[in-house]
Amino acid sequence: MNSELSSLKVQDLGEQNLLQRLQRFCPVEIIGDDAAVLVTEPGQSLVVTTDILVDGVHFSHITTSPEDAGWRAAAANLSDLAAMGATPVGITVGLGLPGEVSVSWVERLYQGMTECLQRYHTSIVGGDVVRSPVTTLAITAFGQVVPNKIIRRSAAVVGDAIVVTGVHGAAHAGLQLLLHPELRQNLNDAEKTALIKAHQRPQPRLDVLPLLWKILSSQSSILVAGMDSSDGLADAVLQICRASGVGAVLEHRQIPLPKAFNHWLTQEQALKYALYGGEDFELVLCLPKEPADTFVQQLGQGAAIIGNITAGSKVLLHDQQQKSPDQVLSLSQGFQHFSQ
Amino acid sequence: MNSELSSLKVQDLGEQNLLQRLQRFCPVEIIGDDAAVLVTEPGQSLVVTTDILVDGVHFSHITTSPEDAGWRAAAANLSDLAAMGATPVGITVGLGLPGEVSVSWVERLYQGMTECLQRYHTSIVGGDVVRSPVTTLAITAFGQVVPNKIIRRSAAVVGDAIVVTGVHGAAHAGLQLLLHPELRQNLNDAEKTALIKAHQRPQPRLDVLPLLWKILSSQSSILVAGMDSSDGLADAVLQICRASGVGAVLEHRQIPLPKAFNHWLTQEQALKYALYGGEDFELVLCLPKEPADTFVQQLGQGAAIIGNITAGSKVLLHDQQQKSPDQVLSLSQGFQHFSQ
């Protein structure tokens, strides 16, 4: 990057000029009207999700490069689409910026978003840039889904297996390694890199949907319940149970963890990271045992059945190696953004 | 409102509880998943627009009640849909809030948004609420439009009449009356009320679209060019001309102004309010002279043909009562959010 670009500030350019510079991150055909026109396939429903991210609350200059902040913001929204069973159609980006932010920071943010979107064959289709005392990123993502394949939180039924598509706790571990470098000493380079990457470049699990539908193709009446684990695994199971009016039993030893946790964290810490750490962007899905087994086998790489849906409303954590009573999980144990 | 509610702050409730309280402003069927599912009609294209609004930049506690801030935010996005020829399908609302904001302020904001949306038969279909040092409102609106009826900025052709759907300058005048009460002395009550209402409760011109399509129904090959005048009438004409590679001549005396301007502002002030004031949310449309005449006659209420599309690239303001040369309009005379 040349020094002229890196010293140029948003206030030097003005809103119109900055918007023009950012248009190179968008497909040419959608630029220049009051709104973007998107094409969805006939017979599919439109799925919409929105996130607002604030500097100092949801991302930090200390632990996050602008590229990573952009990637993570895009990934979070694509993960919400995956959680509904939907394929991405595009995103819009609203950006609030203090005048003293450098133009290169903004372009690197867009670069990170675009890298993530391209990986999942989608793009930025519109946006807005305004002045704000705090850097704020508002993303709305659009997807399409065949109506009888919509994954809803409310569709879990007693007897369903609870599937996770990968390990939990890695993203939170990566964040802790960035915030507290002294924690790195008991990890080898590969372990450190993998955990930090899990935080910086989370992968929305859009890739698992075709496999899921293939396995269920002969049983079209099965409704899959689910959501993503962006607010933690415990939160995901609790939300699904609340929406479905059911309970669940989770098997402590079945929750897939990063291998490094074995020698790096106590069992209690590891469980806390997995249940409440958040931002792993895996899917938590509820479906009958037989297709769930096939799904988990074919996914490999940390996918697992971690428990079952039960009657009642309690979500219990059971540990078959211990004689202690089951632990009851509740939403208040998780993160509450305002009240912490 | 009871005093308990009015003193309750966002930080007392927490994010989850606030979201639950706000769900009463949304249709029941769309609540509780990672994303909202919307139904669009077969054969229609999806139109998407996004806006981000920041306290102290785009709205102010001094001049704007929370209900009016909500109405204006919703109206601005619906106006962008109208500008594309689209019918609303729904909006998502992302909200960044300092913990000390009162819950009643937030609920009144949603009340204002909902009032505007209901008037145009649409609703809030999803959202996000997060902590932020500054109150920030990110709205994304969705609409649907028959593909050959999309109104684009780039479709103006030489000879088109330039139509405005109503008076210009009223919203800016209303804002000035709120900021500087001493300006009110030369206006009667009805005039004051109308101008202030134009600022507080602007009307997106979705209502003109059925009339426009009816008039053009026998001439389906006509493409209408246009946008809304939210950033000022001059900006709208300049943007259309730039996107279409054409010029324009505007007739000074044809620009419809609020009647009160005659005795309240100088000619020069009135013109400045109309061209650069912004936020009138009228549509500026370019179409052949004959249907344009019919359209304006049937609209009544301030609708007018204000000029013509010409060859070249200049946008000229002509005054038939004066001997002075035509004025050349340019985008830099308008508002630039960052550089002012």
Short mmCIF file of C-alpha atoms in Angstrom, two decimals, chain B residues 30-291:
data_model
loop_
_atom_site.label_atom_id
_atom_site.label_comp_id
_atom_site.label_asym_id
_atom_site.label_seq_id
_atom_site.Cartn_x
_atom_site.Cartn_y
_atom_site.Cartn_z
CA ILE B 30 -41.79 -14.06 11.46
CA ILE B 31 -40.39 -14.01 14.99
CA GLY B 32 -37.87 -16.34 16.54
CA ASP B 33 -35.48 -17.65 13.89
CA ASP B 34 -32.02 -16.62 12.72
CA ALA B 35 -33.64 -14.89 9.77
CA ALA B 36 -37.06 -13.87 8.50
CA VAL B 37 -38.80 -15.65 5.63
CA LEU B 38 -40.57 -13.39 3.14
CA VAL B 39 -42.91 -14.28 0.34
CA THR B 40 -42.60 -12.45 -2.96
CA GLU B 41 -44.98 -12.89 -5.86
CA PRO B 42 -43.92 -15.11 -8.78
CA GLY B 43 -42.36 -13.22 -11.69
CA GLN B 44 -41.38 -10.20 -9.62
CA SER B 45 -37.82 -9.04 -8.95
CA LEU B 46 -36.62 -8.28 -5.46
CA VAL B 47 -35.53 -4.71 -4.73
CA VAL B 48 -33.36 -3.94 -1.70
CA THR B 49 -32.26 -0.63 -0.17
CA THR B 50 -30.40 0.20 3.02
CA ASP B 51 -29.91 3.32 5.14
CA ILE B 52 -27.95 4.00 8.29
CA LEU B 53 -29.00 6.87 10.55
CA VAL B 54 -26.95 8.25 13.43
CA ASP B 55 -28.12 10.38 16.37
CA GLY B 56 -26.74 13.91 16.06
CA VAL B 57 -26.01 13.44 12.33
CA HIS B 58 -29.33 12.32 10.79
CA PHE B 59 -31.76 13.02 13.58
CA SER B 60 -31.79 15.16 16.67
CA HIS B 61 -33.54 15.02 20.01
CA ILE B 62 -34.14 18.77 19.67
CA THR B 63 -36.20 18.74 16.48
CA THR B 64 -37.42 15.16 16.33
CA SER B 65 -39.60 13.09 18.65
CA PRO B 66 -38.79 9.37 18.67
CA GLU B 67 -42.06 8.70 16.81
CA ASP B 68 -41.11 11.17 14.08
CA ALA B 69 -37.53 9.81 13.87
CA GLY B 70 -39.03 6.35 13.36
CA TRP B 71 -41.56 7.54 10.79
CA ARG B 72 -38.90 9.45 8.83
CA ALA B 73 -36.48 6.52 8.82
CA ALA B 74 -39.15 4.14 7.53
CA ALA B 75 -40.43 6.72 5.02
CA ALA B 76 -36.94 7.30 3.59
CA ASN B 77 -36.53 3.62 2.82
CA LEU B 78 -40.04 3.23 1.40
CA SER B 79 -39.30 6.27 -0.77
CA ASP B 80 -36.23 4.47 -2.17
CA LEU B 81 -38.50 1.55 -3.08
CA ALA B 82 -41.01 3.91 -4.71
CA ALA B 83 -38.12 5.44 -6.65
CA MET B 84 -37.46 2.00 -8.17
CA GLY B 85 -41.15 1.43 -8.95
CA ALA B 86 -41.34 -1.26 -6.27
CA THR B 87 -44.04 -2.23 -3.76
CA PRO B 88 -42.83 -2.80 -0.16
CA VAL B 89 -42.51 -6.36 1.21
CA GLY B 90 -40.99 -5.51 4.61
CA ILE B 91 -38.08 -3.89 6.43
CA THR B 92 -35.42 -5.06 8.89
CA VAL B 93 -34.28 -2.78 11.70
CA GLY B 94 -30.81 -2.85 13.27
CA LEU B 95 -30.54 -0.69 16.37
CA GLY B 96 -27.41 0.37 18.26
CA LEU B 97 -28.21 1.86 21.68
CA PRO B 98 -26.33 3.36 24.63
CA GLY B 99 -27.41 1.64 27.85
CA GLU B 100 -28.82 4.89 29.30
CA VAL B 101 -31.45 5.34 26.55
CA SER B 102 -34.91 4.86 27.99
CA VAL B 103 -36.92 1.84 26.91
CA SER B 104 -39.86 4.12 26.23
CA TRP B 105 -37.78 6.12 23.71
CA VAL B 106 -37.02 2.90 21.84
CA GLU B 107 -40.65 1.78 21.92
CA ARG B 108 -41.82 5.18 20.67
CA LEU B 109 -39.25 4.97 17.83
CA TYR B 110 -40.69 1.58 16.84
CA GLN B 111 -44.21 3.00 17.17
CA GLY B 112 -43.35 5.72 14.63
CA MET B 113 -41.80 3.24 12.22
CA THR B 114 -44.80 0.95 12.53
CA GLU B 115 -47.30 3.79 11.92
CA CYS B 116 -45.55 4.65 8.66
CA LEU B 117 -45.23 1.03 7.57
CA GLN B 118 -48.88 0.23 8.30
CA ARG B 119 -49.96 3.18 6.21
CA TYR B 120 -48.18 1.52 3.28
CA HIS B 121 -49.33 -2.03 4.15
CA THR B 122 -45.96 -3.38 5.22
CA SER B 123 -44.14 -4.25 8.46
CA ILE B 124 -40.93 -4.86 10.37
CA VAL B 125 -39.82 -8.42 9.55
CA GLY B 126 -36.61 -8.75 11.54
CA GLY B 127 -33.87 -6.96 13.36
CA ASP B 128 -31.00 -6.77 15.77
CA VAL B 129 -30.44 -4.71 18.93
CA VAL B 130 -26.92 -4.08 20.22
CA ARG B 131 -25.04 -1.85 22.62
CA SER B 132 -23.40 1.22 21.06
CA PRO B 133 -21.98 4.52 22.34
CA VAL B 134 -24.29 6.36 19.91
CA THR B 135 -27.90 5.64 18.95
CA THR B 136 -27.77 4.21 15.43
CA LEU B 137 -30.61 2.97 13.26
CA ALA B 138 -29.90 0.72 10.26
CA ILE B 139 -32.90 -0.02 8.06
CA THR B 140 -33.01 -2.33 5.08
CA ALA B 141 -36.21 -2.32 3.02
CA PHE B 142 -37.37 -4.96 0.55
CA GLY B 143 -39.76 -4.50 -2.29
CA GLN B 144 -40.94 -6.31 -5.35
CA VAL B 145 -41.33 -5.01 -8.86
CA VAL B 146 -42.32 -6.42 -12.24
CA PRO B 147 -38.97 -6.51 -14.12
CA ASN B 148 -40.06 -4.33 -17.09
CA LYS B 149 -41.45 -1.70 -14.70
CA ILE B 150 -38.23 -1.07 -12.79
CA ILE B 151 -37.57 2.69 -12.65
CA ARG B 152 -33.86 3.34 -13.17
CA ARG B 153 -31.78 6.50 -13.06
CA SER B 154 -30.10 5.52 -16.31
CA ALA B 155 -33.21 5.35 -18.54
CA ALA B 156 -33.76 9.06 -19.34
CA VAL B 157 -33.71 9.96 -23.06
CA VAL B 158 -33.50 13.30 -24.88
CA GLY B 159 -36.95 14.86 -25.14
CA ASP B 160 -38.36 13.30 -21.97
CA ALA B 161 -40.37 15.59 -19.74
CA ILE B 162 -39.09 15.85 -16.16
CA VAL B 163 -41.97 15.39 -13.71
CA VAL B 164 -42.02 16.07 -9.98
CA THR B 165 -44.85 14.51 -7.98
CA GLY B 166 -45.21 17.42 -5.53
CA VAL B 167 -43.87 20.66 -4.06
CA HIS B 168 -40.22 20.99 -3.03
CA GLY B 169 -38.61 22.83 -0.15
CA ALA B 170 -41.37 22.15 2.40
CA ALA B 171 -39.43 19.59 4.48
CA HIS B 172 -36.39 21.87 4.75
CA ALA B 173 -38.64 24.80 5.67
CA GLY B 174 -40.22 22.69 8.42
CA LEU B 175 -36.80 21.86 9.83
CA GLN B 176 -35.82 25.55 9.82
CA LEU B 177 -39.03 26.43 11.70
CA LEU B 178 -38.19 23.83 14.36
CA LEU B 179 -34.58 24.99 14.69
CA HIS B 180 -35.37 28.73 14.60
CA PRO B 181 -38.82 29.45 16.12
CA GLU B 182 -38.34 33.18 15.38
CA LEU B 183 -38.87 32.39 11.68
CA ARG B 184 -42.49 31.44 12.41
CA GLN B 185 -43.80 34.99 12.88
CA ASN B 186 -44.76 35.64 9.26
CA LEU B 187 -46.65 32.38 8.82
CA ASN B 188 -50.20 31.53 9.82
CA ASP B 189 -50.96 28.40 11.83
CA ALA B 190 -51.99 26.27 8.87
CA GLU B 191 -48.79 27.17 7.00
CA LYS B 192 -46.57 26.44 10.01
CA THR B 193 -48.30 23.12 10.67
CA ALA B 194 -48.07 21.99 7.05
CA LEU B 195 -44.37 22.82 6.72
CA ILE B 196 -43.42 21.22 10.04
CA LYS B 197 -45.45 18.15 9.14
CA ALA B 198 -43.63 17.93 5.81
CA HIS B 199 -40.43 17.58 7.81
CA GLN B 200 -41.75 15.29 10.57
CA ARG B 201 -44.03 12.99 8.58
CA PRO B 202 -42.85 12.91 4.95
CA GLN B 203 -44.96 10.74 2.64
CA PRO B 204 -43.13 8.30 0.35
CA ARG B 205 -44.88 8.48 -3.02
CA LEU B 206 -45.78 4.82 -3.39
CA ASP B 207 -49.31 6.07 -4.14
CA VAL B 208 -48.35 7.47 -7.57
CA LEU B 209 -47.11 4.16 -9.02
CA PRO B 210 -50.50 2.56 -9.86
CA LEU B 211 -51.54 5.76 -11.68
CA LEU B 212 -48.25 5.88 -13.59
CA TRP B 213 -48.57 2.25 -14.76
CA LYS B 214 -52.22 2.78 -15.69
CA ILE B 215 -51.36 5.73 -17.92
CA LEU B 216 -48.51 3.79 -19.53
CA SER B 217 -50.44 0.52 -19.81
CA SER B 218 -50.94 0.85 -23.57
CA GLN B 219 -47.28 1.77 -24.11
CA SER B 220 -45.39 -1.02 -22.36
CA SER B 221 -42.15 -0.26 -24.22
CA ILE B 222 -41.71 3.08 -22.42
CA LEU B 223 -39.00 2.97 -19.74
CA VAL B 224 -39.51 5.50 -16.99
CA ALA B 225 -36.33 6.99 -15.51
CA GLY B 226 -36.29 8.45 -12.05
CA MET B 227 -35.30 8.63 -8.43
CA ASP B 228 -36.58 10.30 -5.29
CA SER B 229 -35.67 13.82 -4.20
CA SER B 230 -34.50 12.87 -0.70
CA ASP B 231 -31.11 14.55 -1.29
CA GLY B 232 -32.69 17.57 -2.97
CA LEU B 233 -34.31 18.21 -6.33
CA ALA B 234 -31.06 19.38 -7.94
CA ASP B 235 -29.28 16.23 -6.82
CA ALA B 236 -32.04 14.03 -8.26
CA VAL B 237 -31.95 15.68 -11.70
CA LEU B 238 -28.13 15.66 -11.74
CA GLN B 239 -27.92 11.99 -10.74
CA ILE B 240 -30.44 10.97 -13.40
CA CYS B 241 -28.58 12.99 -16.06
CA ARG B 242 -25.21 11.54 -15.07
CA ALA B 243 -26.52 7.97 -15.06
CA SER B 244 -28.32 8.45 -18.40
CA GLY B 245 -25.56 10.43 -20.16
CA VAL B 246 -27.87 13.34 -20.89
CA GLY B 247 -28.44 16.95 -19.86
CA ALA B 248 -31.52 18.87 -18.76
CA VAL B 249 -33.10 22.30 -18.77
CA LEU B 250 -35.21 23.15 -15.72
CA GLU B 251 -37.67 26.04 -15.83
CA HIS B 252 -37.25 28.04 -12.61
CA ARG B 253 -40.94 29.14 -12.56
CA GLN B 254 -42.25 25.61 -13.07
CA ILE B 255 -40.74 24.20 -9.88
CA PRO B 256 -43.71 23.78 -7.51
CA LEU B 257 -43.19 25.46 -4.13
CA PRO B 258 -45.30 25.60 -0.97
CA LYS B 259 -47.65 28.60 -1.25
CA ALA B 260 -46.32 30.08 1.99
CA PHE B 261 -42.92 30.63 0.31
CA ASN B 262 -44.44 33.51 -1.72
CA HIS B 263 -44.66 35.82 1.26
CA TRP B 264 -42.17 34.20 3.58
CA LEU B 265 -38.95 33.74 1.57
CA THR B 266 -37.13 35.71 -1.09
CA GLN B 267 -37.18 34.13 -4.55
CA GLU B 268 -33.55 33.18 -4.11
CA GLN B 269 -34.16 31.51 -0.71
CA ALA B 270 -37.21 29.65 -2.02
CA LEU B 271 -35.23 28.29 -4.95
CA LYS B 272 -32.40 27.21 -2.66
CA TYR B 273 -34.81 25.38 -0.33
CA ALA B 274 -36.43 23.60 -3.29
CA LEU B 275 -33.24 22.62 -5.11
CA TYR B 276 -30.97 21.77 -2.16
CA GLY B 277 -33.17 21.44 0.95
CA GLY B 278 -33.78 17.72 0.51
CA GLU B 279 -36.01 15.22 2.32
CA ASP B 280 -39.17 16.05 0.38
CA PHE B 281 -39.38 12.38 -0.71
CA GLU B 282 -41.15 13.26 -3.93
CA LEU B 283 -40.37 11.32 -7.11
CA VAL B 284 -38.53 12.92 -10.02
CA LEU B 285 -39.53 10.99 -13.16
CA CYS B 286 -38.56 11.26 -16.81
CA LEU B 287 -41.01 10.07 -19.46
CA PRO B 288 -42.40 11.23 -22.84
CA LYS B 289 -44.31 14.51 -22.86
CA GLU B 290 -47.78 13.16 -23.63
CA PRO B 291 -48.14 10.60 -20.81
#
